[in-house]
mmCIF file of C-alpha atoms in Angstrom:
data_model
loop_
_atom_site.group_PDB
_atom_site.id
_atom_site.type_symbol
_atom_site.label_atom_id
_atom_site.label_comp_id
_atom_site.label_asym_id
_atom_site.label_seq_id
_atom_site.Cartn_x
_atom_site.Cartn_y
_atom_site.Cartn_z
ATOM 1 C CA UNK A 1 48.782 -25.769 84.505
ATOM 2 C CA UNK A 2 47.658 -25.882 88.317
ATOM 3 C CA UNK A 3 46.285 -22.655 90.093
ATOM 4 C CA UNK A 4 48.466 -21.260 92.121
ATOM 5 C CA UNK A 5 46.544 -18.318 93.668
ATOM 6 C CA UNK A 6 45.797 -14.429 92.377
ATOM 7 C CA UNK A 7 49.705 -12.744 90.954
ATOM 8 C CA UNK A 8 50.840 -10.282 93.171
ATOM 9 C CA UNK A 9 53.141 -7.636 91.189
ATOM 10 C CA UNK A 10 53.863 -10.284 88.608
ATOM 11 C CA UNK A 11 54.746 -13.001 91.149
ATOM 12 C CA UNK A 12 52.439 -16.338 91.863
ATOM 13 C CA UNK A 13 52.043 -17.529 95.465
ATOM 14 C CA UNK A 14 53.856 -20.508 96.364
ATOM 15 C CA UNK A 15 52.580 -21.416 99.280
ATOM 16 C CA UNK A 16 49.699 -21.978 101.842
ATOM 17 C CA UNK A 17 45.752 -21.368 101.041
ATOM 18 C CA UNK A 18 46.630 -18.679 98.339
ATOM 19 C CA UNK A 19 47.564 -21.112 96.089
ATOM 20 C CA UNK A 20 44.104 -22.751 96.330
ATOM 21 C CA UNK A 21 40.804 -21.324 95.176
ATOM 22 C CA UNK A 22 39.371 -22.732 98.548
ATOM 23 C CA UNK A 23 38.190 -25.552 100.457
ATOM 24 C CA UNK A 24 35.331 -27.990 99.565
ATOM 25 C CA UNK A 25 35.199 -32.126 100.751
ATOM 26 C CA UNK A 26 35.306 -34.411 97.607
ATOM 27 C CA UNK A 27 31.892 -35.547 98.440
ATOM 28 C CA UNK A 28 29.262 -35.127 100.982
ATOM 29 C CA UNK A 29 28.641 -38.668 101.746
ATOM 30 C CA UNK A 30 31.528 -41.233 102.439
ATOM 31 C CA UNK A 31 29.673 -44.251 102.891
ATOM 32 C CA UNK A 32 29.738 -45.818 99.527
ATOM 33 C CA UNK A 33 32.605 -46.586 96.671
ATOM 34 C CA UNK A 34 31.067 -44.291 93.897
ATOM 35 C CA UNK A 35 31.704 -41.401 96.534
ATOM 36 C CA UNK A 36 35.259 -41.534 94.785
ATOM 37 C CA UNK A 37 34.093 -40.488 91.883
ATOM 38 C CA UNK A 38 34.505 -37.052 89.738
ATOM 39 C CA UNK A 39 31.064 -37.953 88.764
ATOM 40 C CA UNK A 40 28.997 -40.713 90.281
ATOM 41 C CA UNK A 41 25.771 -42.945 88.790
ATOM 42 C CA UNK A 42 26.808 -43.439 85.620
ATOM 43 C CA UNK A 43 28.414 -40.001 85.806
ATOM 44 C CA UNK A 44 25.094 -38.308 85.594
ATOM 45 C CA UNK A 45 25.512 -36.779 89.149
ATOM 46 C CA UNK A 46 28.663 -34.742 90.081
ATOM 47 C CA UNK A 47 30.839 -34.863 92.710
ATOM 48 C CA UNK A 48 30.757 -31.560 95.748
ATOM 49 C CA UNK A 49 34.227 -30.923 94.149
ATOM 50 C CA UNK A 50 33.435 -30.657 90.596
ATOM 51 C CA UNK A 51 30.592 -28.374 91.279
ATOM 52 C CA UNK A 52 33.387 -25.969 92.948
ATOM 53 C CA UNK A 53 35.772 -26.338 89.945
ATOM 54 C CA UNK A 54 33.305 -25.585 87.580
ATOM 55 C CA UNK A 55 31.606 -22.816 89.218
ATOM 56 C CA UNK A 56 35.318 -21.587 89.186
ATOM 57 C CA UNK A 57 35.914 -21.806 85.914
ATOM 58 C CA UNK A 58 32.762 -20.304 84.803
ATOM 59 C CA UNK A 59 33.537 -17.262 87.021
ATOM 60 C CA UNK A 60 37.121 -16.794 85.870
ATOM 61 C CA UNK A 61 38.242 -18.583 82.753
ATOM 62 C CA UNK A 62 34.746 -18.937 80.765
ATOM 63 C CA UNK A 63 35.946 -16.337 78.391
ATOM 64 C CA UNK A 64 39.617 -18.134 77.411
ATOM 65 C CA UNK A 65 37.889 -21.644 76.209
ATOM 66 C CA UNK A 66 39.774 -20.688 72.705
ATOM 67 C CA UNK A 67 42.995 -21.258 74.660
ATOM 68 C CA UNK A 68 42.465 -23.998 76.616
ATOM 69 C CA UNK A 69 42.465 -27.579 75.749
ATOM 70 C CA UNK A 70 40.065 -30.660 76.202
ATOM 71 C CA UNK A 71 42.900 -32.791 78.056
ATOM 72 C CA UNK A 72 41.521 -36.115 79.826
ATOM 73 C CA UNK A 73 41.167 -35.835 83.209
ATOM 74 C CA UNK A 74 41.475 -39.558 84.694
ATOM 75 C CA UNK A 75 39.321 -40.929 87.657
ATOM 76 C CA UNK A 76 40.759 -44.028 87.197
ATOM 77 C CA UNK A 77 37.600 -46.185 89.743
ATOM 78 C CA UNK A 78 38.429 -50.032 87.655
ATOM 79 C CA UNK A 79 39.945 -52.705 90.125
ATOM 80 C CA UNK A 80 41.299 -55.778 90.071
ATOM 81 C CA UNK A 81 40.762 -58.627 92.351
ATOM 82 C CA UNK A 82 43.719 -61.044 94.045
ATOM 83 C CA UNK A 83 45.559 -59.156 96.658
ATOM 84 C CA UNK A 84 44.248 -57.919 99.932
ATOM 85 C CA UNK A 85 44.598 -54.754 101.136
ATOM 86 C CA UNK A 86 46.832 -55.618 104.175
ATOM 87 C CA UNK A 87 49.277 -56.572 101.295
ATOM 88 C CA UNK A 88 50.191 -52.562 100.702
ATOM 89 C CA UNK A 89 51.174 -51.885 103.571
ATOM 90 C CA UNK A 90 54.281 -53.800 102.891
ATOM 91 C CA UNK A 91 54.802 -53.099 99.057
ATOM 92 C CA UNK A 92 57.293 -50.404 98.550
ATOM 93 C CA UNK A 93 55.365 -48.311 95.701
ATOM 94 C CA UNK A 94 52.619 -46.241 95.068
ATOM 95 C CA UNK A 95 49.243 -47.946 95.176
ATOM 96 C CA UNK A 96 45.996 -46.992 93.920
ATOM 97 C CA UNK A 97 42.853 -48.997 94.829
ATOM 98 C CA UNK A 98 40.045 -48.079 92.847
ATOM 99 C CA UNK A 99 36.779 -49.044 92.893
ATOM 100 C CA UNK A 100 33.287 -50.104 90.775
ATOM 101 C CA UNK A 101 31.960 -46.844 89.439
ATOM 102 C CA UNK A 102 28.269 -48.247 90.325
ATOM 103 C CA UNK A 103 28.483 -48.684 94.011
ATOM 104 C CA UNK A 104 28.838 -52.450 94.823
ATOM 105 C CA UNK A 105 30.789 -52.944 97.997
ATOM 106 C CA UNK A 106 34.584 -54.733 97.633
ATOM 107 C CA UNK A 107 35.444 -56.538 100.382
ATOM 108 C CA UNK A 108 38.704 -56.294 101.790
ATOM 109 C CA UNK A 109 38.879 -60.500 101.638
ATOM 110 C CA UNK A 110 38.569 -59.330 98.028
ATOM 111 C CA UNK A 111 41.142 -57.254 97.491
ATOM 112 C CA UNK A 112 40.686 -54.148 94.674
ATOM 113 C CA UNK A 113 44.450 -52.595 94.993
ATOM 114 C CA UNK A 114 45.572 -52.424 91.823
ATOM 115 C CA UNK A 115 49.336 -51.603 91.691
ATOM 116 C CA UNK A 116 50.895 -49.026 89.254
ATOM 117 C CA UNK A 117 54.212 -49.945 87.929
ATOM 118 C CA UNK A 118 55.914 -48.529 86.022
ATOM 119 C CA UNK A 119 54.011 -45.004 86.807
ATOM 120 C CA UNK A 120 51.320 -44.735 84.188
ATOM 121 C CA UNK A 121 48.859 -41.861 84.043
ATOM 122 C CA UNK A 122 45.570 -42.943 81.987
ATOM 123 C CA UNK A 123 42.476 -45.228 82.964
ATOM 124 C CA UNK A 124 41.690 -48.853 81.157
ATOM 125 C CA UNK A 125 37.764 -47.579 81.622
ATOM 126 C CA UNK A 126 36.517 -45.000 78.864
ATOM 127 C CA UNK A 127 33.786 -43.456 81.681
ATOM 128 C CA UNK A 128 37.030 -42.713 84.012
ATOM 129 C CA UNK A 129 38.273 -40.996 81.440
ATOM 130 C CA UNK A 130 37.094 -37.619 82.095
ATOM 131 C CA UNK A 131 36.420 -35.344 78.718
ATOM 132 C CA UNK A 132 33.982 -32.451 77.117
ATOM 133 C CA UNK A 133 34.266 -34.130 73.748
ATOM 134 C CA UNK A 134 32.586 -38.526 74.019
ATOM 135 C CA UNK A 135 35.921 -39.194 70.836
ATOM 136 C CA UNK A 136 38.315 -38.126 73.262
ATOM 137 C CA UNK A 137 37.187 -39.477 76.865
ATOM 138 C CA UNK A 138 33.566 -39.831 78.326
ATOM 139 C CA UNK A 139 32.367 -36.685 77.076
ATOM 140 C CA UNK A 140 30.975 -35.573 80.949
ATOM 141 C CA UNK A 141 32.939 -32.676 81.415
ATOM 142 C CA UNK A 142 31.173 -29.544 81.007
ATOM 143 C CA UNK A 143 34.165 -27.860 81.032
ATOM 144 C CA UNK A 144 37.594 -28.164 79.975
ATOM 145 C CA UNK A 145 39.135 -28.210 83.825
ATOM 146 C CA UNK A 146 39.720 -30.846 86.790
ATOM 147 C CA UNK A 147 42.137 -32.005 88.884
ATOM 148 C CA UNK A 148 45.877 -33.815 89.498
ATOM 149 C CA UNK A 149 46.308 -37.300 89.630
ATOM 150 C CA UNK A 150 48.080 -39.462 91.837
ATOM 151 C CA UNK A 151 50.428 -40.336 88.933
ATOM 152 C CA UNK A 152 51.608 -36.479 88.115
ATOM 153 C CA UNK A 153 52.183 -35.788 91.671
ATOM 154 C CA UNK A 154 54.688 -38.477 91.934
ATOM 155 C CA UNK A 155 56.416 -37.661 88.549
ATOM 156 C CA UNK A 156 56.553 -33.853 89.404
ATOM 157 C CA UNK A 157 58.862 -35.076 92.695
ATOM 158 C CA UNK A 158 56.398 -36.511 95.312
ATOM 159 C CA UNK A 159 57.312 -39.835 96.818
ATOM 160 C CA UNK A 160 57.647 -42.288 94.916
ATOM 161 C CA UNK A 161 56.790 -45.050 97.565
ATOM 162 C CA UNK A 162 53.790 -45.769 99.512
ATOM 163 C CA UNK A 163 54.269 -44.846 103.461
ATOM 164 C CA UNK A 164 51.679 -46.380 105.166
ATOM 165 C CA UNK A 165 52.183 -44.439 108.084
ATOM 166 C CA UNK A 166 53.093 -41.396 109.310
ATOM 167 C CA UNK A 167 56.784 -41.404 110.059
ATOM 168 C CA UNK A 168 56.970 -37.217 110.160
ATOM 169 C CA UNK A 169 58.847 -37.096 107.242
ATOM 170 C CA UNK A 170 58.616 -34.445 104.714
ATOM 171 C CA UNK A 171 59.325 -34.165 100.963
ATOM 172 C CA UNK A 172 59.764 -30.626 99.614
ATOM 173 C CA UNK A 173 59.318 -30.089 96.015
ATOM 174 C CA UNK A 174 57.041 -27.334 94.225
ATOM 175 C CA UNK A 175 53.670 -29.050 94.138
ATOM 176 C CA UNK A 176 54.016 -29.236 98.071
ATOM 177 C CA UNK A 177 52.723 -25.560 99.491
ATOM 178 C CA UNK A 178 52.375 -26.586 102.969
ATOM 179 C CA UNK A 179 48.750 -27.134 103.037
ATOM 180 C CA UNK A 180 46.606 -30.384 102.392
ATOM 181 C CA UNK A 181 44.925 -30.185 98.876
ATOM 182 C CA UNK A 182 42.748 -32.920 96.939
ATOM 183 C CA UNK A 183 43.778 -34.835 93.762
ATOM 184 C CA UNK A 184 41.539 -36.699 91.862
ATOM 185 C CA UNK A 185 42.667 -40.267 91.862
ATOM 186 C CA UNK A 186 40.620 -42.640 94.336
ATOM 187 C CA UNK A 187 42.581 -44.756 97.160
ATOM 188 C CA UNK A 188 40.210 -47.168 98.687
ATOM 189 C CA UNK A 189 36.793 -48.182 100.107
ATOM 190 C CA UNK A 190 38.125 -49.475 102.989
ATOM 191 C CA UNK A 191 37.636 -50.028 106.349
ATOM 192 C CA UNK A 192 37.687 -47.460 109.703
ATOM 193 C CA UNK A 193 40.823 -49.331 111.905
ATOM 194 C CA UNK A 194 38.631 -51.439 115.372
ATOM 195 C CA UNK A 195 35.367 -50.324 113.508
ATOM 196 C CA UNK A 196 34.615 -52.285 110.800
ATOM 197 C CA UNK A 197 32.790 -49.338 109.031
ATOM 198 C CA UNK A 198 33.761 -48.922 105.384
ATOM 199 C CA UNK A 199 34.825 -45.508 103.919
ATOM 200 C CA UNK A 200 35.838 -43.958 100.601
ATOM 201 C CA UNK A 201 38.930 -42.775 100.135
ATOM 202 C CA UNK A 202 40.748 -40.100 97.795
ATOM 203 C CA UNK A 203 44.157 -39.165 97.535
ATOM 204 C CA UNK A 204 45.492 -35.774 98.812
ATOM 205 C CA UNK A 205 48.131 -34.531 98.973
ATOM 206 C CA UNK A 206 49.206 -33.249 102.781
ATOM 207 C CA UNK A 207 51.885 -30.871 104.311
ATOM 208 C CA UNK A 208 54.606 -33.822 104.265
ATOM 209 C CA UNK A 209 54.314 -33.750 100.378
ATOM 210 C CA UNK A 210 53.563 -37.652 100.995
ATOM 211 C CA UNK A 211 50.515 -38.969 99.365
ATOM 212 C CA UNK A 212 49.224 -40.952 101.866
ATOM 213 C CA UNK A 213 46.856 -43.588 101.844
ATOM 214 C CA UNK A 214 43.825 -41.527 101.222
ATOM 215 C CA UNK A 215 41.471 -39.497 102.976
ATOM 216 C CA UNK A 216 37.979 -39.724 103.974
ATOM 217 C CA UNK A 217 35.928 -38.027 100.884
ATOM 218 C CA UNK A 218 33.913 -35.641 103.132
ATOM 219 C CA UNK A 219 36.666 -34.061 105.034
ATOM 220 C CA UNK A 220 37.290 -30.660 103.574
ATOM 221 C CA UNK A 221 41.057 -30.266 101.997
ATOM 222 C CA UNK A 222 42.369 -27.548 99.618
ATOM 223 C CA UNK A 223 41.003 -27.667 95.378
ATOM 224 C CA UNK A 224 43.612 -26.668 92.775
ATOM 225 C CA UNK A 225 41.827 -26.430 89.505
ATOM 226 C CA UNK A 226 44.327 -27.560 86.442
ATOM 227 C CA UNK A 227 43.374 -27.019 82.521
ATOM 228 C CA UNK A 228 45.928 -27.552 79.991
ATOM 229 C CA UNK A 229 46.866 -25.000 76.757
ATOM 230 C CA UNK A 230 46.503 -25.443 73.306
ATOM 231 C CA UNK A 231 49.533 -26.532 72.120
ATOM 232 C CA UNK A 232 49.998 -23.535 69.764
ATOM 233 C CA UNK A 233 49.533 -21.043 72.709
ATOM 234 C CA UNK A 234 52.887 -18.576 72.742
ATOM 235 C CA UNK A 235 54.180 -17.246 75.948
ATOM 236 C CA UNK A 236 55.273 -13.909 75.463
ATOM 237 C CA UNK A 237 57.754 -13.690 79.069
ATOM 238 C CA UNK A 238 58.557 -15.643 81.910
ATOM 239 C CA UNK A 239 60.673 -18.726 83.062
ATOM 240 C CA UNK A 240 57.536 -21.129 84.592
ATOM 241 C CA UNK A 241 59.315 -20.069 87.773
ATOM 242 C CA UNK A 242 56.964 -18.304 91.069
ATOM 243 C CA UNK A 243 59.013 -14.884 90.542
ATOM 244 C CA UNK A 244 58.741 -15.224 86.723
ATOM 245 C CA UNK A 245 56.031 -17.176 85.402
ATOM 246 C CA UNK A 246 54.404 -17.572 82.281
ATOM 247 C CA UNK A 247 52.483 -14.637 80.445
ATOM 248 C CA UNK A 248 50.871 -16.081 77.328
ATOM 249 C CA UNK A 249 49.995 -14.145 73.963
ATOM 250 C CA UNK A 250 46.470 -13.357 74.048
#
């Protein structure tokens, strides 16, 4: 489940800044790879994000833990080495370059775009996989909330290709509310076009409904907390739809 903003006589925004909880950058700091990360420094520091999706959850849903489920949370940051980065530009899928968790620079000569086909939403690193309990994931979470991936925006009807650049186009589908909000799967530590200055990256996703190819991780975009039910939670009415969604037995 993704917040969608405060019901108004039984109907959930659908659009614009009331679907978000506010806005917050991912980090403070840009200039080094770990700055992608949920957590950073062996996951013993978190991210500016975090800190606003937990304070959330502390303020709002602190009383329904019984309800809601320790689901991973995946901030996939492994790479793998042999292919540039110039090489995505021309590779007609999704791409997510991720990067060492304990802030070693990649060069671009060095690659560290890993591609993702067929679509698969996990992490091959147990300390990207974001949990409460250490059996399930990396046991970091504090609580049981985060953030999209990459992955589940494409499979709930984003693009399913990489654009590279900004060709005005727009996809429409129920994830997209017309406003740019964060997700939590890291693009790249690359470099600032004629500058040579490198940057971290995190996927968004913008008004077009395109994931780009990342966004600077202290600009300030949109946070839409998800959690996940236990999977005996009953739903009393409701279709899932913005007029008629979901009221669960409590």
């Amino acid at each position: 489940l993704i917040y969608n903003g405060i019901p108004n006589n039984g109907v959930c925004n659908a659009t614009g800044e009331a679907t978000e909880i506010g806005k917050s950058v991912f980090n403070t700091e840009n200039n080094d790879p770990k700055y992608v990360g949920y957590m950073y420094d062996n996951n013993t520091i978190n991210s500016t994000i975090k800190n606003v999706v937990d304070e959330w959850f502390a303020t709002n849903l602190i009383d329904y833990l019984d309800y809601i489920e320790d689901t991973p949370f995946y901030n996939e940051r492994d790479y793998e080495v042999g292919e540039t980065y110039s090489e995505r530009e021309s590779y007609p899928n999704i791409f997510a370059t991720t990067l060492r968790e304990n802030g070693t620079t990649i060069p671009e000569t060095q690659g560290g775009v890993r591609k993702r086909l067929p679509i698969n939403i996990g992490a091959k690193n147990k300390n990207d996989i974001f949990t409460i309990s250490s059996e399930k994931g990396n046991g970091a979470l504090t609580f049981p909330v985060g953030l999209i991936t990459l992955e589940e925006l494409v499979l709930a009807g984003g693009s399913s290709y990489f654009i590279a650049t900004d060709n005005n186009e727009t996809i429409n589908f129920y994830l997209n509310t017309g406003t740019d909000w964060w997700s939590l799967s890291p693009c790249a530590f690359s470099s600032v076009p004629n500058s040579g200055v490198l940057v971290s990256r995190v996927y968004m996703l913008p008004e077009s409904g395109i994931p780009n190819g990342g966004t600077w991780v202290n600009t300030s975009h949109g946070v839409r907390p998800v959690i996940s039910l236990q999977p005996e939670i009953l739903y009393i009415i409701g279709d899932g739809m913005p007029n008629s969604p979901y009221i669960i037995a409590i």
